[in-house]
XYZ file of C-alpha atoms in Angstrom:
485
model
C 0.008 0.010 -0.021
C 1.340 3.468 -0.926
C 2.598 5.495 1.988
C 3.431 9.191 2.400
C 7.115 9.292 3.457
C 9.186 12.258 4.664
C 12.908 12.048 4.155
C 15.055 14.391 6.223
C 18.295 15.444 4.515
C 19.527 15.191 0.896
C 22.802 13.322 1.205
C 23.650 10.096 -0.597
C 21.738 7.819 1.780
C 18.596 10.087 1.811
C 18.599 10.338 -1.974
C 19.112 6.619 -2.431
C 16.311 5.724 -0.083
C 13.936 8.335 -1.645
C 14.558 6.718 -5.108
C 13.849 3.191 -3.889
C 10.744 4.253 -1.933
C 9.354 6.205 -4.784
C 10.007 3.306 -7.206
C 7.834 1.180 -4.933
C 4.906 3.590 -5.401
C 5.198 5.712 -2.260
C 4.664 9.443 -2.127
C 8.146 10.721 -1.072
C 9.134 14.182 -0.072
C 12.690 15.328 0.839
C 13.453 18.145 3.347
C 16.889 19.708 3.239
C 17.840 22.444 5.804
C 20.464 24.111 3.523
C 19.779 25.962 0.343
C 21.410 23.311 -1.925
C 21.199 19.583 -2.119
C 23.821 16.915 -1.376
C 24.495 17.141 2.320
C 28.241 16.780 2.814
C 28.502 16.429 -0.986
C 27.356 19.931 -1.711
C 29.166 22.039 -4.269
C 29.888 25.735 -4.504
C 31.242 27.984 -7.216
C 33.315 31.146 -6.729
C 35.334 33.294 -9.136
C 34.986 30.682 -11.865
C 36.232 27.771 -9.619
C 34.092 24.779 -8.765
C 34.579 23.065 -5.452
C 33.152 19.790 -4.050
C 32.685 20.562 -0.428
C 33.083 17.034 0.854
C 33.662 13.639 -0.850
C 36.251 13.590 -3.623
C 37.373 9.913 -3.886
C 35.181 7.892 -6.324
C 35.957 4.323 -5.210
C 33.916 1.101 -5.530
C 32.329 1.923 -8.904
C 30.448 -1.373 -8.773
C 28.329 -0.075 -5.975
C 27.297 2.951 -7.990
C 26.544 0.690 -10.935
C 24.432 -1.533 -8.826
C 22.461 1.436 -7.424
C 21.610 2.865 -10.804
C 21.075 -0.645 -12.192
C 18.209 -1.064 -9.686
C 16.383 1.526 -11.740
C 17.498 0.175 -15.145
C 19.924 2.990 -15.460
C 23.673 3.365 -15.630
C 25.999 6.000 -14.081
C 26.852 7.083 -17.643
C 23.174 8.163 -18.052
C 23.911 10.903 -15.566
C 27.649 11.681 -15.496
C 30.917 10.810 -17.269
C 33.660 8.878 -15.433
C 37.349 9.037 -16.009
C 39.759 6.535 -14.447
C 42.670 8.403 -13.013
C 46.292 7.460 -13.774
C 47.903 7.772 -11.343
C 45.025 7.256 -9.012
C 46.952 9.316 -6.487
C 50.497 10.200 -5.444
C 51.992 9.987 -1.932
C 54.470 12.593 -1.012
C 57.027 11.650 1.667
C 59.761 13.498 3.583
C 62.075 15.399 1.246
C 59.505 15.534 -1.408
C 59.968 11.866 -2.569
C 56.856 10.578 -4.228
C 55.256 7.300 -5.019
C 52.502 7.137 -7.557
C 49.699 4.551 -7.384
C 48.933 3.692 -10.978
C 45.653 2.633 -12.570
C 46.427 -1.100 -12.723
C 47.679 -3.777 -10.316
C 50.649 -4.514 -12.600
C 51.909 -0.917 -12.267
C 51.450 -1.021 -8.496
C 53.287 -4.371 -8.210
C 56.253 -2.803 -9.960
C 56.241 0.051 -7.451
C 56.217 -2.416 -4.511
C 59.063 -4.407 -6.021
C 61.077 -1.195 -6.384
C 60.484 -0.206 -2.756
C 60.905 -3.634 -1.072
C 62.499 -6.998 -1.883
C 59.657 -9.340 -3.051
C 57.273 -6.452 -2.602
C 55.186 -7.539 -5.590
C 54.903 -11.140 -4.303
C 53.835 -9.947 -0.820
C 51.334 -7.487 -2.305
C 49.824 -10.170 -4.572
C 49.140 -12.354 -1.503
C 47.745 -9.349 0.404
C 45.525 -8.240 -2.455
C 44.198 -11.736 -3.086
C 42.927 -11.842 0.539
C 41.606 -8.263 0.223
C 39.810 -9.199 -3.002
C 38.237 -12.226 -1.264
C 37.079 -9.967 1.607
C 35.749 -7.404 -0.852
C 33.586 -10.036 -2.520
C 32.292 -11.315 0.864
C 31.661 -7.747 2.087
C 29.799 -6.576 -0.986
C 27.870 -9.852 -1.654
C 27.226 -11.160 1.814
C 27.573 -8.534 4.450
C 27.032 -4.806 3.624
C 23.610 -5.438 2.070
C 22.345 -6.866 5.443
C 20.265 -4.463 7.677
C 22.236 -5.029 10.980
C 19.210 -6.493 12.730
C 20.908 -9.682 14.004
C 24.438 -10.995 14.769
C 23.429 -14.059 12.556
C 23.745 -11.797 9.484
C 27.597 -12.140 9.880
C 27.380 -15.900 9.835
C 27.658 -17.378 6.375
C 29.754 -20.261 4.959
C 32.196 -17.642 3.595
C 32.464 -15.423 6.698
C 33.071 -18.409 9.007
C 36.314 -18.990 7.165
C 37.287 -15.308 7.812
C 36.385 -15.277 11.523
C 39.957 -14.591 12.652
C 40.061 -11.434 10.551
C 37.520 -9.791 12.821
C 39.828 -10.232 15.766
C 43.113 -9.272 14.145
C 43.742 -5.746 12.834
C 44.740 -4.048 9.618
C 47.852 -2.727 11.427
C 49.014 -6.236 12.427
C 48.550 -7.574 8.933
C 50.448 -4.852 7.234
C 53.291 -4.849 9.819
C 53.652 -8.588 9.599
C 53.914 -8.653 5.806
C 55.868 -5.500 4.792
C 59.122 -3.784 5.945
C 59.035 -0.503 3.976
C 57.545 2.293 6.102
C 56.377 4.010 2.986
C 54.462 0.993 1.690
C 53.003 0.394 5.177
C 51.568 3.882 5.200
C 50.075 3.587 1.786
C 48.383 0.271 2.844
C 47.063 1.735 6.069
C 45.787 5.121 4.746
C 42.346 4.024 3.518
C 41.241 3.172 7.088
C 42.955 6.117 8.796
C 41.435 8.709 6.447
C 38.049 6.933 6.290
C 37.274 5.991 9.811
C 39.581 4.566 12.415
C 43.138 3.832 13.660
C 44.587 0.875 11.672
C 45.394 -0.768 15.033
C 41.677 -0.828 15.943
C 40.232 -1.709 12.529
C 39.485 -5.437 11.937
C 41.654 -7.089 9.354
C 38.523 -7.861 7.355
C 38.425 -4.146 6.389
C 41.535 -4.541 4.274
C 38.997 -5.062 1.496
C 39.452 -1.290 1.108
C 42.946 -2.000 -0.314
C 41.313 -3.948 -3.106
C 38.888 -1.142 -3.672
C 41.939 1.096 -3.993
C 44.416 -0.944 -6.007
C 42.074 -3.398 -7.695
C 39.150 -1.175 -8.768
C 40.972 2.121 -9.058
C 40.239 5.786 -8.399
C 37.803 7.554 -10.741
C 36.638 11.118 -11.260
C 33.135 12.214 -12.325
C 33.613 14.948 -14.913
C 32.530 18.293 -13.440
C 33.209 17.092 -9.902
C 31.785 14.625 -7.385
C 28.625 16.638 -7.014
C 27.639 15.419 -10.475
C 26.698 12.172 -8.842
C 24.334 14.040 -6.472
C 22.909 15.858 -9.457
C 22.308 12.505 -11.236
C 20.562 11.048 -8.217
C 18.382 14.141 -7.775
C 17.395 13.842 -11.510
C 16.498 10.196 -10.986
C 14.576 10.875 -7.813
C 12.568 13.647 -9.511
C 11.811 11.376 -12.428
C 10.369 8.884 -9.976
C 8.098 11.597 -8.521
C 10.095 12.539 -5.428
C 9.352 16.169 -4.237
C 12.433 18.039 -3.083
C 12.386 21.034 -0.577
C 15.412 23.187 0.321
C 15.662 25.624 3.200
C 13.385 23.268 5.096
C 14.591 23.028 8.674
C 13.050 20.347 10.894
C 12.248 21.685 14.313
C 10.528 18.643 15.756
C 9.285 15.062 15.130
C 5.788 14.646 16.337
C 5.017 11.347 18.049
C 1.564 10.066 19.151
C 0.958 6.689 20.817
C 4.587 5.821 20.136
C 4.153 6.450 16.477
C 5.818 9.047 14.372
C 3.007 11.132 12.896
C 4.315 14.486 11.601
C 7.220 16.916 11.253
C 7.380 20.563 12.383
C 9.057 22.203 9.355
C 10.010 25.909 9.704
C 7.300 26.120 12.352
C 4.587 24.397 10.315
C 3.174 20.863 10.847
C 3.033 18.372 8.082
C 1.770 14.737 8.533
C 3.266 11.629 7.102
C 2.796 7.837 7.394
C 6.556 7.293 7.755
C 9.458 9.496 8.719
C 13.038 8.623 7.589
C 16.046 10.646 8.682
C 19.225 10.712 6.792
C 20.445 13.661 8.923
C 22.830 13.099 11.813
C 21.421 10.332 13.906
C 22.242 11.977 17.257
C 20.712 15.261 16.133
C 17.578 13.511 14.814
C 16.890 12.002 18.192
C 17.113 15.466 19.791
C 14.100 16.300 17.698
C 12.113 13.815 19.816
C 11.013 14.101 23.419
C 13.510 12.509 25.741
C 11.206 9.428 26.444
C 11.235 8.557 22.717
C 15.031 8.528 22.248
C 16.867 5.190 21.923
C 20.338 6.345 22.793
C 21.492 8.262 25.788
C 24.235 10.932 26.016
C 26.413 8.329 27.682
C 25.881 5.940 24.670
C 27.154 8.518 22.196
C 29.979 9.684 24.432
C 31.352 6.136 24.451
C 31.311 5.634 20.725
C 34.508 6.004 18.605
C 33.873 8.607 15.975
C 35.728 8.995 12.659
C 37.775 12.143 12.247
C 36.472 15.640 11.642
C 38.322 17.793 9.116
C 39.830 21.129 8.641
C 39.182 21.942 4.942
C 40.443 24.744 2.725
C 38.997 25.540 -0.738
C 41.558 27.587 -2.640
C 41.671 29.251 -6.062
C 45.145 29.782 -7.546
C 45.730 32.150 -10.470
C 48.351 29.788 -12.068
C 48.844 26.127 -12.773
C 50.714 24.228 -10.005
C 53.712 22.058 -10.400
C 54.539 18.584 -9.073
C 50.961 17.709 -8.010
C 48.444 15.173 -9.278
C 44.670 15.069 -9.114
C 44.835 13.431 -5.635
C 47.833 13.851 -3.301
C 48.585 12.450 0.175
C 51.250 14.294 2.150
C 52.835 11.708 4.493
C 56.069 13.550 5.270
C 55.462 13.483 9.031
C 54.809 10.714 11.528
C 51.720 8.763 10.609
C 51.251 7.120 14.042
C 51.627 10.405 15.963
C 48.827 12.036 13.946
C 46.627 9.000 14.509
C 47.145 9.313 18.259
C 46.133 12.979 18.139
C 42.866 11.982 16.513
C 41.872 8.921 18.519
C 44.024 8.360 21.662
C 44.481 11.847 23.173
C 42.261 14.051 20.966
C 43.939 17.365 20.192
C 45.133 19.453 17.319
C 48.143 17.502 15.785
C 51.580 18.965 16.149
C 52.548 17.880 12.655
C 49.474 16.908 10.621
C 49.328 14.626 7.633
C 47.192 16.253 4.978
C 45.517 15.565 1.654
C 45.095 17.834 -1.362
C 43.263 17.469 -4.636
C 43.289 19.591 -7.723
C 40.551 18.437 -9.972
C 41.475 21.031 -12.546
C 44.587 18.835 -13.279
C 42.327 16.377 -15.091
C 39.093 18.312 -15.404
C 39.597 21.875 -16.855
C 35.880 22.681 -16.302
C 36.570 23.174 -12.582
C 38.772 26.178 -12.817
C 39.263 29.161 -15.125
C 41.857 28.666 -17.895
C 45.417 28.795 -16.571
C 44.206 28.472 -12.959
C 44.038 25.670 -10.438
C 41.421 24.763 -7.839
C 42.764 23.293 -4.584
C 40.923 21.301 -1.885
C 43.104 20.752 1.279
C 42.090 18.435 4.110
C 43.616 17.864 7.532
C 42.018 14.976 9.497
C 41.413 16.137 13.129
C 39.713 14.813 16.164
C 35.939 15.542 16.390
C 34.831 17.929 19.085
C 38.044 19.802 19.575
C 38.255 23.578 19.770
C 37.738 25.400 16.455
C 38.714 29.047 16.107
C 39.735 31.354 13.203
C 43.194 31.671 14.838
C 43.623 27.832 14.863
C 42.469 27.606 11.204
C 44.996 30.286 10.230
C 47.814 28.605 12.143
C 47.145 25.295 10.350
C 46.773 26.882 6.974
C 50.212 28.376 7.442
C 51.595 25.027 8.589
C 50.438 22.940 5.698
C 51.058 25.614 3.015
C 54.658 26.070 4.170
C 55.140 22.295 3.904
C 53.248 22.097 0.689
C 55.492 24.815 -0.927
C 58.631 23.030 0.338
C 57.611 19.506 -0.795
C 56.409 20.605 -4.283
C 59.253 23.067 -4.762
C 57.117 26.092 -5.589
C 55.915 29.381 -3.980
C 52.130 29.487 -4.376
C 50.697 31.536 -1.483
C 51.047 34.720 -3.425
C 48.919 33.160 -6.235
C 45.967 32.551 -4.014
C 42.965 34.617 -5.253
C 40.234 32.803 -3.313
C 40.146 30.940 -0.011
C 37.453 29.497 2.157
C 37.807 27.281 5.277
C 35.440 24.720 6.750
C 35.908 22.976 10.128
C 34.340 21.464 13.306
C 31.954 24.465 13.873
C 30.759 24.385 10.287
C 30.046 20.636 10.342
C 27.943 21.227 13.396
C 26.177 24.343 11.858
C 25.564 23.034 8.362
C 24.979 19.356 9.122
C 24.078 19.197 12.786
C 27.007 16.798 12.974
C 27.698 15.235 16.329
C 30.949 16.697 17.693
C 31.476 18.131 14.153
C 32.540 14.706 12.860
C 33.072 14.514 9.100
C 32.798 10.731 8.388
C 30.428 9.297 11.016
C 31.198 6.412 13.374
C 34.520 4.467 13.077
C 34.550 0.861 11.834
C 35.895 -0.791 15.033
C 34.977 -4.336 15.903
C 32.359 -3.237 18.509
C 30.823 -0.782 15.980
C 30.318 -3.224 13.148
C 27.031 -4.416 11.504
C 24.359 -5.170 14.202
C 26.454 -3.230 16.839
C 25.820 0.132 15.097
C 22.766 2.384 15.802
C 19.715 0.751 14.265
C 17.958 1.576 10.975
C 14.568 1.297 12.658
C 13.722 3.073 15.903
C 13.197 0.626 18.791
C 10.957 3.165 20.573
C 8.840 4.880 17.878
C 6.905 3.164 15.205
C 7.294 4.361 11.638
C 10.547 6.215 12.444
C 13.731 5.140 10.542
C 17.304 6.225 10.056
C 19.866 6.029 7.337
C 23.391 7.303 6.759
C 26.947 7.126 8.127
C 26.038 6.651 11.783
C 24.002 3.563 11.098
C 24.403 0.420 8.914
C 26.716 -0.259 7.046
C 29.006 2.582 7.950
C 30.955 5.626 6.714
C 31.738 6.488 3.101
C 29.725 7.237 -0.008
C 29.201 3.627 -1.299
C 28.026 2.555 2.180
C 25.693 5.516 2.240
C 24.060 4.334 -1.034
C 23.711 0.862 0.491
C 22.253 2.273 3.700
C 19.494 3.943 1.677
C 18.607 0.666 0.020
C 18.585 -1.241 3.265
C 16.352 1.161 5.086
C 13.935 1.379 2.118
C 13.589 -2.480 2.317
C 12.833 -2.333 5.971
C 10.172 0.282 5.432
C 8.522 -1.820 2.749
C 8.421 -4.900 5.084
C 6.590 -3.008 7.846
């Protein structure tokens, strides 16, 4: 039977869920608090530059294909993809670089050059990562996190030990080169948790990286959002911006309506893709599932200090994606997770989409996106932002052997306070909840409220976890739960 369904937020999980629910004949309406769509994947343009505000790594293309395939569409119906070569470069102390090419054969050669038998070791490591990827994508991540039995399949039983070892142990055991170790550990550090606290099973991210490659949607990552919005509207989804949710109305333990910009609107089902913790604050205390103590105990993925920069010249010695690992990897991880504070010497990441996509900057110019992973919930001031801008730009100039600060014609920053203000993000986190053993699958906050009927959740704080592909999957999972009830 057709239901009227409100979807709070317009990020990847919200848009995915809206598409599935509308496809099933429901009347779906999206409410986005900001003036543009996409959640953390918003875009803005300034002085001829185009900036993606959040996600920039297009990994796991098979998940995007599966999503659009569910509607008899293809990603190419909405945006054009280019496989990057190199996928990214890593910059070490002294400006030494390692490029991660667009094929395993190229990457094997790099590993052999850096370490004796490096290719042989990597082949063994990647075969296991590939096996884990197949199990994760086919058996695990498309499960709704309702029961621990979801983790028990003939394939996962053979991998049981990998939930109790860690990515850090596996990499340290196999490789000697510090550079190669950092490259293998980076996907989990930048996307959710310390490698020493991430189950070995999550090394499937290395197969996503090396085996499937790094891609770029022409025009920027927001083109994926634009494609999803187009699909949603074609399915009949109504979209509202500048629509702030003040309250979720509950009667007889059932979600009945939303208070939107001071006005009430009734629905049969309410689904929130907004921050999970924030969504529960829209309920009376008695209807909330999780206490302050619950959230305080959880391990959150990093927040970020971001800079969006327009340069009036082309830059040298940089690729589309660049990781700057010229300082101590483990010390920065400690400053995020162990004793949360601003890092003394931060690792950072920078992308310049204009290197491969001229449409994202004026001719002869470069657009730069700089990211420093930081602990969520720490102090955020303009003075700190300026201090860290100077830190990373001084190192950037030294490592890439060029003076560029005088060529900056546009600069905007975004940090903890902005994540809270724009996304109601708990502690200003950027990526959601970390993928530790005790925060995996059924141990994450639930897709369906345990206290309020017809109230559901989706996104990076629930199943299956942080990242864009998991957000698409989360939208599918919650839509299936709604259809069952």
